[in-house]
PDB file of C-alpha atoms in Angstrom:
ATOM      1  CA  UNK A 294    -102.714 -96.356 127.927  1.00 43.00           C
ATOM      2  CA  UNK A 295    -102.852 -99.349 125.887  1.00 43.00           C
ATOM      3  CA  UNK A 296    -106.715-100.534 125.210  1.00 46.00           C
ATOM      4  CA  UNK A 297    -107.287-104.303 126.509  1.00 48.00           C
ATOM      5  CA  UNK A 298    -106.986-106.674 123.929  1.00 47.00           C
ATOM      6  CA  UNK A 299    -104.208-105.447 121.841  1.00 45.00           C
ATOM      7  CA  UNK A 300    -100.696-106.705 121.528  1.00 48.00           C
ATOM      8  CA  UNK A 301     -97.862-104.694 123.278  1.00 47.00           C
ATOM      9  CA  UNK A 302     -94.915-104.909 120.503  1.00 58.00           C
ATOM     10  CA  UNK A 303     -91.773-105.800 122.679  1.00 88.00           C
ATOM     11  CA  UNK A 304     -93.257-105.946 126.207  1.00 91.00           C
ATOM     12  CA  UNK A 305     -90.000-106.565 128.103  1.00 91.00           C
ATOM     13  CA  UNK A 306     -88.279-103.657 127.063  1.00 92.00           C
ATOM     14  CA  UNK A 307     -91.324-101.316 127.561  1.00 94.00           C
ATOM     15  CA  UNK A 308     -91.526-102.442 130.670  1.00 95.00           C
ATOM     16  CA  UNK A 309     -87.745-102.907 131.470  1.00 92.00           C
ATOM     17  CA  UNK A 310     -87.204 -98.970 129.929  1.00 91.00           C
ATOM     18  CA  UNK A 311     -90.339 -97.863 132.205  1.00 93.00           C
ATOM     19  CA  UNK A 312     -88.835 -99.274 135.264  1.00 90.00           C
ATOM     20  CA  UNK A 313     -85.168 -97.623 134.585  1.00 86.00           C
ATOM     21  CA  UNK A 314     -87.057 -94.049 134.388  1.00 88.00           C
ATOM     22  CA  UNK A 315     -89.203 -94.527 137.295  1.00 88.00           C
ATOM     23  CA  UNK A 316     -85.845 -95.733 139.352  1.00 82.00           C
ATOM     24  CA  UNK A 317     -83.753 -92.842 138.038  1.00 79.00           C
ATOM     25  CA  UNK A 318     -86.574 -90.211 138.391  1.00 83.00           C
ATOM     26  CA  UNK A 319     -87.736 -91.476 142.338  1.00 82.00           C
ATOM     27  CA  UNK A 320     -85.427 -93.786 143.412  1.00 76.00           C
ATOM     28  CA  UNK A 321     -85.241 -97.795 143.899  1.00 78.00           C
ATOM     29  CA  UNK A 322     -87.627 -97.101 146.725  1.00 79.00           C
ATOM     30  CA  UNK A 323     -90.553 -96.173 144.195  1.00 85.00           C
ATOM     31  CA  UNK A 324     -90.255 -99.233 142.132  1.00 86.00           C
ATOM     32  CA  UNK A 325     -93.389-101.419 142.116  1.00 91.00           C
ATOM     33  CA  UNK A 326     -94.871-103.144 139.644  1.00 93.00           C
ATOM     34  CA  UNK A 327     -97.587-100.608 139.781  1.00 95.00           C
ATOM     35  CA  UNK A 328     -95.107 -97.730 139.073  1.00 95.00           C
ATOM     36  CA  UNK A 329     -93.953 -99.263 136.004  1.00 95.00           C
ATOM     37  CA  UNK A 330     -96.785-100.322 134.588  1.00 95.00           C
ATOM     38  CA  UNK A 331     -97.788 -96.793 135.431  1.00 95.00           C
ATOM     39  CA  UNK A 332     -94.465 -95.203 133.587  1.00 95.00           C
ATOM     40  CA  UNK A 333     -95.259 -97.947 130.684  1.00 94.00           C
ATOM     41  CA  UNK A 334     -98.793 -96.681 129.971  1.00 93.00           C
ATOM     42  CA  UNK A 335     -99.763-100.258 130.185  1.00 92.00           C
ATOM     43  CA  UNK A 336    -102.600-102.166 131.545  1.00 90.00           C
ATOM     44  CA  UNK A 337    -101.766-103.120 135.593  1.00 85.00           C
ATOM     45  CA  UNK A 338    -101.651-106.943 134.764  1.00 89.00           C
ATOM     46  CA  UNK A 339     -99.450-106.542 131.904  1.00 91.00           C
ATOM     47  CA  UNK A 340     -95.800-107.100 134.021  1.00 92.00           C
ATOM     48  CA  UNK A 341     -97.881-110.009 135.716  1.00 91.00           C
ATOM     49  CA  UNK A 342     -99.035-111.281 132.622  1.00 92.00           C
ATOM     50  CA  UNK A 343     -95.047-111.919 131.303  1.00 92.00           C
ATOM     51  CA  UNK A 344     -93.179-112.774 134.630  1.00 94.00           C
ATOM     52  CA  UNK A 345     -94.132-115.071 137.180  1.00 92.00           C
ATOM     53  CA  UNK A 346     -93.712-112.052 139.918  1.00 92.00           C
ATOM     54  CA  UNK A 347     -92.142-108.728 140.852  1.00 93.00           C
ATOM     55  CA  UNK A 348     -89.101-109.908 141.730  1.00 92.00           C
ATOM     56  CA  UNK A 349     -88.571-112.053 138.531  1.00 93.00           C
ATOM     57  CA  UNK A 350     -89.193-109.054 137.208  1.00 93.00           C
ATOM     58  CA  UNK A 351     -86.788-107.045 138.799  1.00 91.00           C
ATOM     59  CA  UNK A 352     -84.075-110.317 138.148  1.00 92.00           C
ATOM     60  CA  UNK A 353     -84.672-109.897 134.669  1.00 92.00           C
ATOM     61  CA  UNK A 354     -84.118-106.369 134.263  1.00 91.00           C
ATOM     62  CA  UNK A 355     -80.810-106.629 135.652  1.00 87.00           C
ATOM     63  CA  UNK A 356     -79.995-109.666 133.755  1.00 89.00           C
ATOM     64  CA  UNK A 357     -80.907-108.105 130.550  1.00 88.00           C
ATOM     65  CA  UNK A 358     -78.884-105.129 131.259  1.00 84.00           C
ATOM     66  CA  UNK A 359     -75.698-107.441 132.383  1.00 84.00           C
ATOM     67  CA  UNK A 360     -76.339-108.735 129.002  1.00 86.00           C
ATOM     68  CA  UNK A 361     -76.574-105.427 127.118  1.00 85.00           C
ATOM     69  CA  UNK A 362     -73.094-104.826 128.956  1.00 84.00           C
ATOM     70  CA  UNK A 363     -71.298-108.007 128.217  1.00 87.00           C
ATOM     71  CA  UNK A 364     -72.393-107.760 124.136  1.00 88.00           C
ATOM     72  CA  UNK A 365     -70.524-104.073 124.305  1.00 86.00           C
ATOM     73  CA  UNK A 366     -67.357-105.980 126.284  1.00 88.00           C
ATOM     74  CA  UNK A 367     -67.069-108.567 123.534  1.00 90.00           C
ATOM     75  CA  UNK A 368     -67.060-105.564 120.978  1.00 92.00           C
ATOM     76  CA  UNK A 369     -63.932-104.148 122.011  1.00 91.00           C
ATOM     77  CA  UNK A 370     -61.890-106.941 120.682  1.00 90.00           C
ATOM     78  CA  UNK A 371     -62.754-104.873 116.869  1.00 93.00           C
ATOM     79  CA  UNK A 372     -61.483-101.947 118.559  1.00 94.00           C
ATOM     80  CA  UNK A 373     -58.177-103.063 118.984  1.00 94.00           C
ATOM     81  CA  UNK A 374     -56.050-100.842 117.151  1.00 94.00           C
ATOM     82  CA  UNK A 375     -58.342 -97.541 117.116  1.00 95.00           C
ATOM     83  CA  UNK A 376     -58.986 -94.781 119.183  1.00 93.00           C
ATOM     84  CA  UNK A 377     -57.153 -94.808 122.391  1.00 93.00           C
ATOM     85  CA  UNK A 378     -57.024 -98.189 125.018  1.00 94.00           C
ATOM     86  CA  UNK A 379     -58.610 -95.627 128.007  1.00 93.00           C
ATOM     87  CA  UNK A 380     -61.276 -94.373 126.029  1.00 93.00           C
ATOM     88  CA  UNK A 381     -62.640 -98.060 124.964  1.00 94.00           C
ATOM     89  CA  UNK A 382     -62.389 -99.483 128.237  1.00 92.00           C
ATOM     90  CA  UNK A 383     -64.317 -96.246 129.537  1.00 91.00           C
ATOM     91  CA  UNK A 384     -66.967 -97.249 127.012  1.00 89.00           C
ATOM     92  CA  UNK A 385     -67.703-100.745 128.512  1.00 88.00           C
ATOM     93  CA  UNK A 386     -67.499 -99.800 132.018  1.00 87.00           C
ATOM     94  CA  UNK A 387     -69.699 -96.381 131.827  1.00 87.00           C
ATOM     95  CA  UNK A 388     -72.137 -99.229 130.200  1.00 83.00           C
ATOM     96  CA  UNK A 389     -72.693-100.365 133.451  1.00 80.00           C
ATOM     97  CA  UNK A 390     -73.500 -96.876 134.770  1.00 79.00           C
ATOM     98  CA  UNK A 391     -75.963 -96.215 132.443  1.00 74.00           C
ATOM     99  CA  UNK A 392     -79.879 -95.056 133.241  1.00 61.00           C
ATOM    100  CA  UNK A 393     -80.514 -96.986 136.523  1.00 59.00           C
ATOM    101  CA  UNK A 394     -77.936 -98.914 136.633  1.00 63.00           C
ATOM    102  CA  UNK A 395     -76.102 -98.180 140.544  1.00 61.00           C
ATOM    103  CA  UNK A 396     -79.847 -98.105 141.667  1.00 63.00           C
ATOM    104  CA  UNK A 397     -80.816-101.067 139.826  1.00 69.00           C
ATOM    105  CA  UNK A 398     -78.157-103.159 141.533  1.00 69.00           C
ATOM    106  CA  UNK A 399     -79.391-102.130 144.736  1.00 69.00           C
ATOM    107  CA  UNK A 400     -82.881-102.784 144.379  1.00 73.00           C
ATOM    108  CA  UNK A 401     -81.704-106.140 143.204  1.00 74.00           C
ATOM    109  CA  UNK A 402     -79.772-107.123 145.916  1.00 74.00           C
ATOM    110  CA  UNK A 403     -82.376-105.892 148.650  1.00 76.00           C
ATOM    111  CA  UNK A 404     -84.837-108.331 147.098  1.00 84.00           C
ATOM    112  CA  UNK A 405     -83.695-111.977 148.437  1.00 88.00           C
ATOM    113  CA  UNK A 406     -85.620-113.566 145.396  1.00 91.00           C
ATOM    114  CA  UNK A 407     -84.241-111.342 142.850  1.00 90.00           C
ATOM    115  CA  UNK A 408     -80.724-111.908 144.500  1.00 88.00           C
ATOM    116  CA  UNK A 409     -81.118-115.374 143.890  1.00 92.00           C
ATOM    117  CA  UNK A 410     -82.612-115.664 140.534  1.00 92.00           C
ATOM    118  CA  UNK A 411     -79.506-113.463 139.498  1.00 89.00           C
ATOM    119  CA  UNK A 412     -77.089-115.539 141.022  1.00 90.00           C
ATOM    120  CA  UNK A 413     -78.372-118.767 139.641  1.00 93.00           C
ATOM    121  CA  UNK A 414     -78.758-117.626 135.955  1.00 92.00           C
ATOM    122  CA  UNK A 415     -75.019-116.127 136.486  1.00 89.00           C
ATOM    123  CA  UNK A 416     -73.857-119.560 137.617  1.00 91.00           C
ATOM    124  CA  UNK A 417     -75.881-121.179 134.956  1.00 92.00           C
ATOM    125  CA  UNK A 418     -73.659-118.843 132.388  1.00 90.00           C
ATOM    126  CA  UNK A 419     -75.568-116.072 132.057  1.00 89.00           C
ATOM    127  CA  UNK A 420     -73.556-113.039 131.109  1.00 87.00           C
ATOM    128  CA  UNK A 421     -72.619-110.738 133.772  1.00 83.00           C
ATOM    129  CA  UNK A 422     -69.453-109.180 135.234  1.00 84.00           C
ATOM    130  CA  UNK A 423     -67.311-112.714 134.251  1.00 88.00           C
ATOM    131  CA  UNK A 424     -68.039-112.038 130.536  1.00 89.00           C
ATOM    132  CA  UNK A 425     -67.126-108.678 130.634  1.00 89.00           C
ATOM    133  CA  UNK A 426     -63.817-109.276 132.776  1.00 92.00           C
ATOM    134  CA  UNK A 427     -63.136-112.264 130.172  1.00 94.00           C
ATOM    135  CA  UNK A 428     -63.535-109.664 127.460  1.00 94.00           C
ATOM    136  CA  UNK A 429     -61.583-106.875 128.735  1.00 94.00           C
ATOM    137  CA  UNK A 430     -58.362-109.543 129.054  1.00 96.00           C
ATOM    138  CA  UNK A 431     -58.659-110.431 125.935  1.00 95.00           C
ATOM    139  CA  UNK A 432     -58.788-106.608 124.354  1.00 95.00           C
ATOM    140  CA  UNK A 433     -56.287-105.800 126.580  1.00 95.00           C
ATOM    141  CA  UNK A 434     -54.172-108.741 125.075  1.00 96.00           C
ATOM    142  CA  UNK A 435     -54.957-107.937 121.885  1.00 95.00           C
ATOM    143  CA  UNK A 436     -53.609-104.287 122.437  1.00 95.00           C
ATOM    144  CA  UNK A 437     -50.430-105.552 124.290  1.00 94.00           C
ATOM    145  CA  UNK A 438     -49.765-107.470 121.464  1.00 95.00           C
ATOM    146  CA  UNK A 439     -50.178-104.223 119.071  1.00 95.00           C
ATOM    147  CA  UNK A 440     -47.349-102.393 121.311  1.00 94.00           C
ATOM    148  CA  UNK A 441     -50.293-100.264 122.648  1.00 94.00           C
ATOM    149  CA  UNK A 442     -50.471-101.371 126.392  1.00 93.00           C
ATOM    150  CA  UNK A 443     -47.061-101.961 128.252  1.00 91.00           C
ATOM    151  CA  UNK A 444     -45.675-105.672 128.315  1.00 92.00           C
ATOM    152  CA  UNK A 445     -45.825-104.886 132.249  1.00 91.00           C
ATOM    153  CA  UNK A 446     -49.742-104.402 131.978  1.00 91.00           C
ATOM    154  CA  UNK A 447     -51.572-107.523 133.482  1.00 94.00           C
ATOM    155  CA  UNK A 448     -54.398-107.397 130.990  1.00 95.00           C
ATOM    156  CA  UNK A 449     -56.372-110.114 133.490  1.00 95.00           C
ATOM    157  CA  UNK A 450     -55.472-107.947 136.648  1.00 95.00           C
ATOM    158  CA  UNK A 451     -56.488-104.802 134.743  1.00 94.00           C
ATOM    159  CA  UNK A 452     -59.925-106.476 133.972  1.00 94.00           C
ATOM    160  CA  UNK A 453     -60.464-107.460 137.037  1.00 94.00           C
ATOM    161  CA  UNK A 454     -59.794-104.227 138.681  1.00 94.00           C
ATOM    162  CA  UNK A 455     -61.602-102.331 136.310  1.00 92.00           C
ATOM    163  CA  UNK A 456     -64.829-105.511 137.282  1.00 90.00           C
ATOM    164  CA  UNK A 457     -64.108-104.459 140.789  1.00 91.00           C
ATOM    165  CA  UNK A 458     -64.341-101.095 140.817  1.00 91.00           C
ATOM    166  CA  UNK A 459     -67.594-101.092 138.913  1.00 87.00           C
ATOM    167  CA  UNK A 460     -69.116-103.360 140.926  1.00 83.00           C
ATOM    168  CA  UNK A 461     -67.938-101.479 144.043  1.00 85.00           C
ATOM    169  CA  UNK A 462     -69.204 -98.065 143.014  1.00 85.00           C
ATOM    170  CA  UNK A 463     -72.642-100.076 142.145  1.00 79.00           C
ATOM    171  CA  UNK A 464     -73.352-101.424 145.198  1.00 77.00           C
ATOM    172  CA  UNK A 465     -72.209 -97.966 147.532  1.00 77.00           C
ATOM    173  CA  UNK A 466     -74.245 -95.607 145.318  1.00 71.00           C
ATOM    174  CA  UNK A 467     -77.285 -94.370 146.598  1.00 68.00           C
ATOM    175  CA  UNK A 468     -79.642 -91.453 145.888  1.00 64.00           C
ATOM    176  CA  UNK A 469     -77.560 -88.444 145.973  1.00 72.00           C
ATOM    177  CA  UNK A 470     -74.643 -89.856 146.107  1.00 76.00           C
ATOM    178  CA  UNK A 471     -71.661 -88.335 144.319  1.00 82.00           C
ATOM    179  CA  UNK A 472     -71.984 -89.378 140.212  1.00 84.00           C
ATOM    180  CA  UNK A 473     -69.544 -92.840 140.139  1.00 86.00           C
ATOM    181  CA  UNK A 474     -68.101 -92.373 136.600  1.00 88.00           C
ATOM    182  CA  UNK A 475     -65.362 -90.009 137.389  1.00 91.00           C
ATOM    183  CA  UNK A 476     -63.860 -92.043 139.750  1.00 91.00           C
ATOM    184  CA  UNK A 477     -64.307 -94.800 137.280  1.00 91.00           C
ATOM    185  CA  UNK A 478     -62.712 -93.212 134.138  1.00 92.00           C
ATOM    186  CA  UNK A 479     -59.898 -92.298 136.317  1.00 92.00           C
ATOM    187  CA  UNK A 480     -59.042 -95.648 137.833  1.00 92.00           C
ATOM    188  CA  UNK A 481     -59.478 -96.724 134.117  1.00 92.00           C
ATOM    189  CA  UNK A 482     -57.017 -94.419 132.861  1.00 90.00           C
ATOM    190  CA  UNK A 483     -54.837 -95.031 135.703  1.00 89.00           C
ATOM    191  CA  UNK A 484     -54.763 -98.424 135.006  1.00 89.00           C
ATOM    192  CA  UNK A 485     -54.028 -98.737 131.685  1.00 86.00           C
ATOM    193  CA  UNK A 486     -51.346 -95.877 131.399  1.00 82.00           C
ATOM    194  CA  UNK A 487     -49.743 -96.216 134.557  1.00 64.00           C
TER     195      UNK A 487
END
């Protein structure tokens, strides 16, 4: 544990990273600011000390991670040309399946105050599932235009299918549930192939 007193290098990660393995190891359920702190190997006040709450907290998190998301999205327009369209798209929507993610969506969204939080920093232009459906279309236009998607591909309908489906799968997972990133891949490749 950190001694009192001395700075924490990157705090919201630490604690952001401690809260993903404590949500993937035990489930949403087991998330408390004490847990992470815990997982962190941080002082207790620490999570207090750098957001105004729990659920700001928990807001931020999946903020961040939107973010984290929507920076890979806008990378695929460099990838247009290389490797194969599936494969890409696979990339950027197996982001948002990464450590914590389904159950991190949940948690969210059984918190009113983190609910709201989200919704207001996505309205305020936050990146979140608009960025990465905005970035999708315009791979997938890029690609169309390189003779590598079919000129009867809807590159916005595509996007927003592959969107939905994510966000579907993330908000019916729960623990035990069966792993969402088959059926994603599939309805990617699907999609994009025909």
């Amino acid at each position: 544990m950190s001694p009192r007193g001395v700075a924490t290098p990157d705090v919201r990660e630490l604690l952001f990273a401690a809260a993903e393995r404590v949500v993937e190891r035990e489930g949403p359920g087991a998330l408390t600011s004490r847990s992470v702190t815990t997982e962190a190997g941080c002082a207790k006040g620490l999570l207090h000390a750098h957001f105004a709450g729990f659920d700001e907290f928990v807001a931020e998190l999946c903020l961040d991670r939107f973010a984290r998301t929507a920076v890979k999205a806008r990378a695929l327009s460099g990838l247009a040309g290389q490797g194969t369209v599936a494969r890409n798209l696979e990339a950027v929507a197996l982001a948002l399946f990464d450590p914590g993610g389904p159950a991190l969506s949940g948690l969210a969204m059984t918190r009113p105050a983190a609910a709201l939080r989200i919704r207001e920093a996505l309205e305020g232009g936050a990146p979140g599932f608009t960025a990465i459906q905005e970035a999708i279309t315009g791979y997938l236009q890029a690609e169309r235009r390189l003779g590598r998607v079919a000129e009867t591909v809807d590159p916005g309908t595509v996007a927003l299918a592959v969107v939905g489906t994510a966000h579907h799968l993330l908000m019916t997972n729960w623990p035990g549930a069966p792993d969402p990133r088959p059926s994603m891949k599939r309805v990617v490749t699907m999609l994009v192939t025909g």
